[in-house]
Amino acid sequence: QVQLVESGGDLVQSGGSLRLSCTVSGFSSDHWTIGWFRQVPGKEREVVSCIGRSASSTYYADLVKGRFTISRDNAKNTVYLQMTGLKPEDTATYYCAADPYGSSCLFGYSQGMDYWGKGTLVTVSS
């Protein structure tokens, strides 16, 4: 059974840092494209960052480029999102998702992300 579990969300001050973790089970994280998404109530979900089967293939939304870093620890079957320079507008529920077949996420799309975690809340205070 495929499962993705996010952790690491917290309340942090503007300018602070957090590291989110997405631990997967039921498949090897390095075999699928994994992405981080975020959503604020009343707004559409948006792609934040993605990592492909090759860890050198990554995507970052313009809003987080230079501040967030995605990485993967294959031994732990975990994908991380290191977030620095956090801003109040980064406040959202962050979800990780997995695409077993494609890599649309690497181009900024959420199509193909067949498996989702339940999310972790990040709140950035001003």
PDB file of C-alpha atoms in Angstrom:
ATOM      1  CA  GLN A   1       0.000   0.000   0.000  1.00  0.00           C
ATOM      2  CA  VAL A   2       1.388   3.358  -1.044  1.00  0.00           C
ATOM      3  CA  GLN A   3       1.558   5.959   1.699  1.00  0.00           C
ATOM      4  CA  LEU A   4       3.101   9.393   1.959  1.00  0.00           C
ATOM      5  CA  VAL A   5       3.391  11.064   5.347  1.00  0.00           C
ATOM      6  CA  GLU A   6       4.442  14.683   5.718  1.00  0.00           C
ATOM      7  CA  SER A   7       5.977  16.146   8.862  1.00  0.00           C
ATOM      8  CA  GLY A   8       7.875  19.209   9.991  1.00  0.00           C
ATOM      9  CA  GLY A   9       5.214  21.867   9.697  1.00  0.00           C
ATOM     10  CA  ASP A  10       5.265  24.466  12.455  1.00  0.00           C
ATOM     11  CA  LEU A  11       4.765  28.088  13.399  1.00  0.00           C
ATOM     12  CA  VAL A  12       7.834  30.139  12.534  1.00  0.00           C
ATOM     13  CA  GLN A  13       8.663  33.818  12.360  1.00  0.00           C
ATOM     14  CA  SER A  14       9.226  35.626   9.108  1.00  0.00           C
ATOM     15  CA  GLY A  15      12.772  35.029   7.904  1.00  0.00           C
ATOM     16  CA  GLY A  16      12.979  31.690   9.676  1.00  0.00           C
ATOM     17  CA  SER A  17      13.577  28.195   8.356  1.00  0.00           C
ATOM     18  CA  LEU A  18      11.831  24.850   8.412  1.00  0.00           C
ATOM     19  CA  ARG A  19      12.519  21.444   6.943  1.00  0.00           C
ATOM     20  CA  LEU A  20       9.577  19.399   5.793  1.00  0.00           C
ATOM     21  CA  SER A  21       9.850  15.639   5.388  1.00  0.00           C
ATOM     22  CA  CYS A  22       7.833  13.306   3.196  1.00  0.00           C
ATOM     23  CA  THR A  23       8.343   9.689   4.170  1.00  0.00           C
ATOM     24  CA  VAL A  24       7.017   7.203   1.668  1.00  0.00           C
ATOM     25  CA  SER A  25       6.151   3.539   1.938  1.00  0.00           C
ATOM     26  CA  GLY A  26       4.921   0.984  -0.530  1.00  0.00           C
ATOM     27  CA  PHE A  27       7.396   2.090  -3.182  1.00  0.00           C
ATOM     28  CA  SER A  28      10.941   3.358  -3.510  1.00  0.00           C
ATOM     29  CA  SER A  29      11.025   7.126  -3.482  1.00  0.00           C
ATOM     30  CA  ASP A  30      13.802   7.191  -6.056  1.00  0.00           C
ATOM     31  CA  HIS A  31      11.632   5.363  -8.600  1.00  0.00           C
ATOM     32  CA  TRP A  32       8.895   7.967  -8.775  1.00  0.00           C
ATOM     33  CA  THR A  33       8.702  11.716  -9.237  1.00  0.00           C
ATOM     34  CA  ILE A  34       7.905  13.349  -5.894  1.00  0.00           C
ATOM     35  CA  GLY A  35       6.531  16.835  -5.500  1.00  0.00           C
ATOM     36  CA  TRP A  36       5.676  19.344  -2.816  1.00  0.00           C
ATOM     37  CA  PHE A  37       2.501  21.361  -3.184  1.00  0.00           C
ATOM     38  CA  ARG A  38       0.789  23.904  -0.994  1.00  0.00           C
ATOM     39  CA  GLN A  39      -2.701  25.206  -0.579  1.00  0.00           C
ATOM     40  CA  VAL A  40      -4.363  28.017   1.300  1.00  0.00           C
ATOM     41  CA  PRO A  41      -8.101  27.757   2.023  1.00  0.00           C
ATOM     42  CA  GLY A  42     -10.067  29.335  -0.798  1.00  0.00           C
ATOM     43  CA  LYS A  43      -7.157  29.203  -3.223  1.00  0.00           C
ATOM     44  CA  GLU A  44      -5.969  26.685  -5.753  1.00  0.00           C
ATOM     45  CA  ARG A  45      -3.271  24.236  -4.872  1.00  0.00           C
ATOM     46  CA  GLU A  46       0.080  25.209  -6.323  1.00  0.00           C
ATOM     47  CA  VAL A  47       3.233  23.346  -7.149  1.00  0.00           C
ATOM     48  CA  VAL A  48       6.137  24.310  -4.927  1.00  0.00           C
ATOM     49  CA  SER A  49       8.940  21.961  -5.909  1.00  0.00           C
ATOM     50  CA  CYS A  50       9.532  18.567  -7.480  1.00  0.00           C
ATOM     51  CA  ILE A  51      12.326  16.056  -7.716  1.00  0.00           C
ATOM     52  CA  GLY A  52      12.637  13.451 -10.417  1.00  0.00           C
ATOM     53  CA  ARG A  53      13.969   9.928 -10.466  1.00  0.00           C
ATOM     54  CA  SER A  54      17.342  11.495 -10.950  1.00  0.00           C
ATOM     55  CA  ALA A  55      17.951  13.773  -8.004  1.00  0.00           C
ATOM     56  CA  SER A  56      19.558  16.225 -10.391  1.00  0.00           C
ATOM     57  CA  SER A  57      16.157  16.846 -11.987  1.00  0.00           C
ATOM     58  CA  THR A  58      14.318  19.400  -9.929  1.00  0.00           C
ATOM     59  CA  TYR A  59      11.722  22.102 -10.339  1.00  0.00           C
ATOM     60  CA  TYR A  60      11.024  25.160  -8.218  1.00  0.00           C
ATOM     61  CA  ALA A  61       8.170  27.592  -8.494  1.00  0.00           C
ATOM     62  CA  ASP A  62       9.389  31.147  -9.088  1.00  0.00           C
ATOM     63  CA  LEU A  63       8.001  32.234  -5.714  1.00  0.00           C
ATOM     64  CA  VAL A  64      10.321  29.877  -3.821  1.00  0.00           C
ATOM     65  CA  LYS A  65      13.343  29.709  -6.113  1.00  0.00           C
ATOM     66  CA  GLY A  66      16.495  30.505  -4.200  1.00  0.00           C
ATOM     67  CA  ARG A  67      14.811  29.980  -0.822  1.00  0.00           C
ATOM     68  CA  PHE A  68      13.625  26.360  -0.902  1.00  0.00           C
ATOM     69  CA  THR A  69      15.657  23.244  -1.650  1.00  0.00           C
ATOM     70  CA  ILE A  70      14.270  19.805  -2.396  1.00  0.00           C
ATOM     71  CA  SER A  71      16.325  16.697  -1.749  1.00  0.00           C
ATOM     72  CA  ARG A  72      15.959  12.984  -1.264  1.00  0.00           C
ATOM     73  CA  ASP A  73      17.461  10.408   1.087  1.00  0.00           C
ATOM     74  CA  ASN A  74      16.941   7.078  -0.667  1.00  0.00           C
ATOM     75  CA  ALA A  75      18.073   5.061   2.318  1.00  0.00           C
ATOM     76  CA  LYS A  76      15.309   6.627   4.388  1.00  0.00           C
ATOM     77  CA  ASN A  77      12.775   6.721   1.547  1.00  0.00           C
ATOM     78  CA  THR A  78      12.254  10.353   2.403  1.00  0.00           C
ATOM     79  CA  VAL A  79      12.043  13.545   0.391  1.00  0.00           C
ATOM     80  CA  TYR A  80      12.823  16.833   2.119  1.00  0.00           C
ATOM     81  CA  LEU A  81      11.897  20.424   1.491  1.00  0.00           C
ATOM     82  CA  GLN A  82      14.302  22.800   3.184  1.00  0.00           C
ATOM     83  CA  MET A  83      12.658  26.184   3.447  1.00  0.00           C
ATOM     84  CA  THR A  84      14.623  29.305   4.319  1.00  0.00           C
ATOM     85  CA  GLY A  85      13.790  32.994   4.274  1.00  0.00           C
ATOM     86  CA  LEU A  86      10.181  32.164   5.023  1.00  0.00           C
ATOM     87  CA  LYS A  87       7.591  34.839   4.384  1.00  0.00           C
ATOM     88  CA  PRO A  88       4.027  35.186   5.674  1.00  0.00           C
ATOM     89  CA  GLU A  89       2.799  34.397   2.163  1.00  0.00           C
ATOM     90  CA  ASP A  90       4.393  30.948   2.481  1.00  0.00           C
ATOM     91  CA  THR A  91       1.754  30.109   5.069  1.00  0.00           C
ATOM     92  CA  ALA A  92      -0.174  27.095   3.776  1.00  0.00           C
ATOM     93  CA  THR A  93      -0.777  23.403   4.190  1.00  0.00           C
ATOM     94  CA  TYR A  94       2.028  21.617   2.407  1.00  0.00           C
ATOM     95  CA  TYR A  95       1.406  18.286   0.734  1.00  0.00           C
ATOM     96  CA  CYS A  96       3.740  15.805  -0.873  1.00  0.00           C
ATOM     97  CA  ALA A  97       2.617  13.704  -3.783  1.00  0.00           C
ATOM     98  CA  ALA A  98       4.015  10.986  -5.995  1.00  0.00           C
ATOM     99  CA  ASP A  99       3.830  10.306  -9.726  1.00  0.00           C
ATOM    100  CA  PRO A 100       4.608   6.669 -10.514  1.00  0.00           C
ATOM    101  CA  TYR A 101       4.742   7.045 -14.274  1.00  0.00           C
ATOM    102  CA  GLY A 102       5.587  10.537 -15.457  1.00  0.00           C
ATOM    103  CA  SER A 103       7.372  13.741 -14.610  1.00  0.00           C
ATOM    104  CA  SER A 104       4.926  16.542 -15.350  1.00  0.00           C
ATOM    105  CA  CYS A 105       5.684  17.955 -11.939  1.00  0.00           C
ATOM    106  CA  LEU A 106       9.156  18.824 -13.171  1.00  0.00           C
ATOM    107  CA  PHE A 107       7.471  21.265 -15.552  1.00  0.00           C
ATOM    108  CA  GLY A 108       5.226  22.758 -12.898  1.00  0.00           C
ATOM    109  CA  TYR A 109       2.141  20.613 -13.369  1.00  0.00           C
ATOM    110  CA  SER A 110       0.277  18.437 -10.882  1.00  0.00           C
ATOM    111  CA  GLN A 111      -1.148  16.005 -13.438  1.00  0.00           C
ATOM    112  CA  GLY A 112      -0.085  12.475 -12.811  1.00  0.00           C
ATOM    113  CA  MET A 113       0.408  12.877  -9.083  1.00  0.00           C
ATOM    114  CA  ASP A 114      -1.615   9.836  -8.152  1.00  0.00           C
ATOM    115  CA  TYR A 115      -0.735   9.555  -4.480  1.00  0.00           C
ATOM    116  CA  TRP A 116      -0.987  12.278  -1.868  1.00  0.00           C
ATOM    117  CA  GLY A 117      -0.188  12.735   1.782  1.00  0.00           C
ATOM    118  CA  LYS A 118      -2.517  14.420   4.245  1.00  0.00           C
ATOM    119  CA  GLY A 119      -0.452  17.556   4.574  1.00  0.00           C
ATOM    120  CA  THR A 120       1.440  19.494   7.216  1.00  0.00           C
ATOM    121  CA  LEU A 121       0.669  23.073   8.213  1.00  0.00           C
ATOM    122  CA  VAL A 122       3.272  25.790   7.907  1.00  0.00           C
ATOM    123  CA  THR A 123       2.446  29.126   9.487  1.00  0.00           C
ATOM    124  CA  VAL A 124       4.784  32.087   9.088  1.00  0.00           C
ATOM    125  CA  SER A 125       4.134  35.022  11.361  1.00  0.00           C
ATOM    126  CA  SER A 126       5.115  38.571  10.420  1.00  0.00           C
TER     127      SER A 126
END
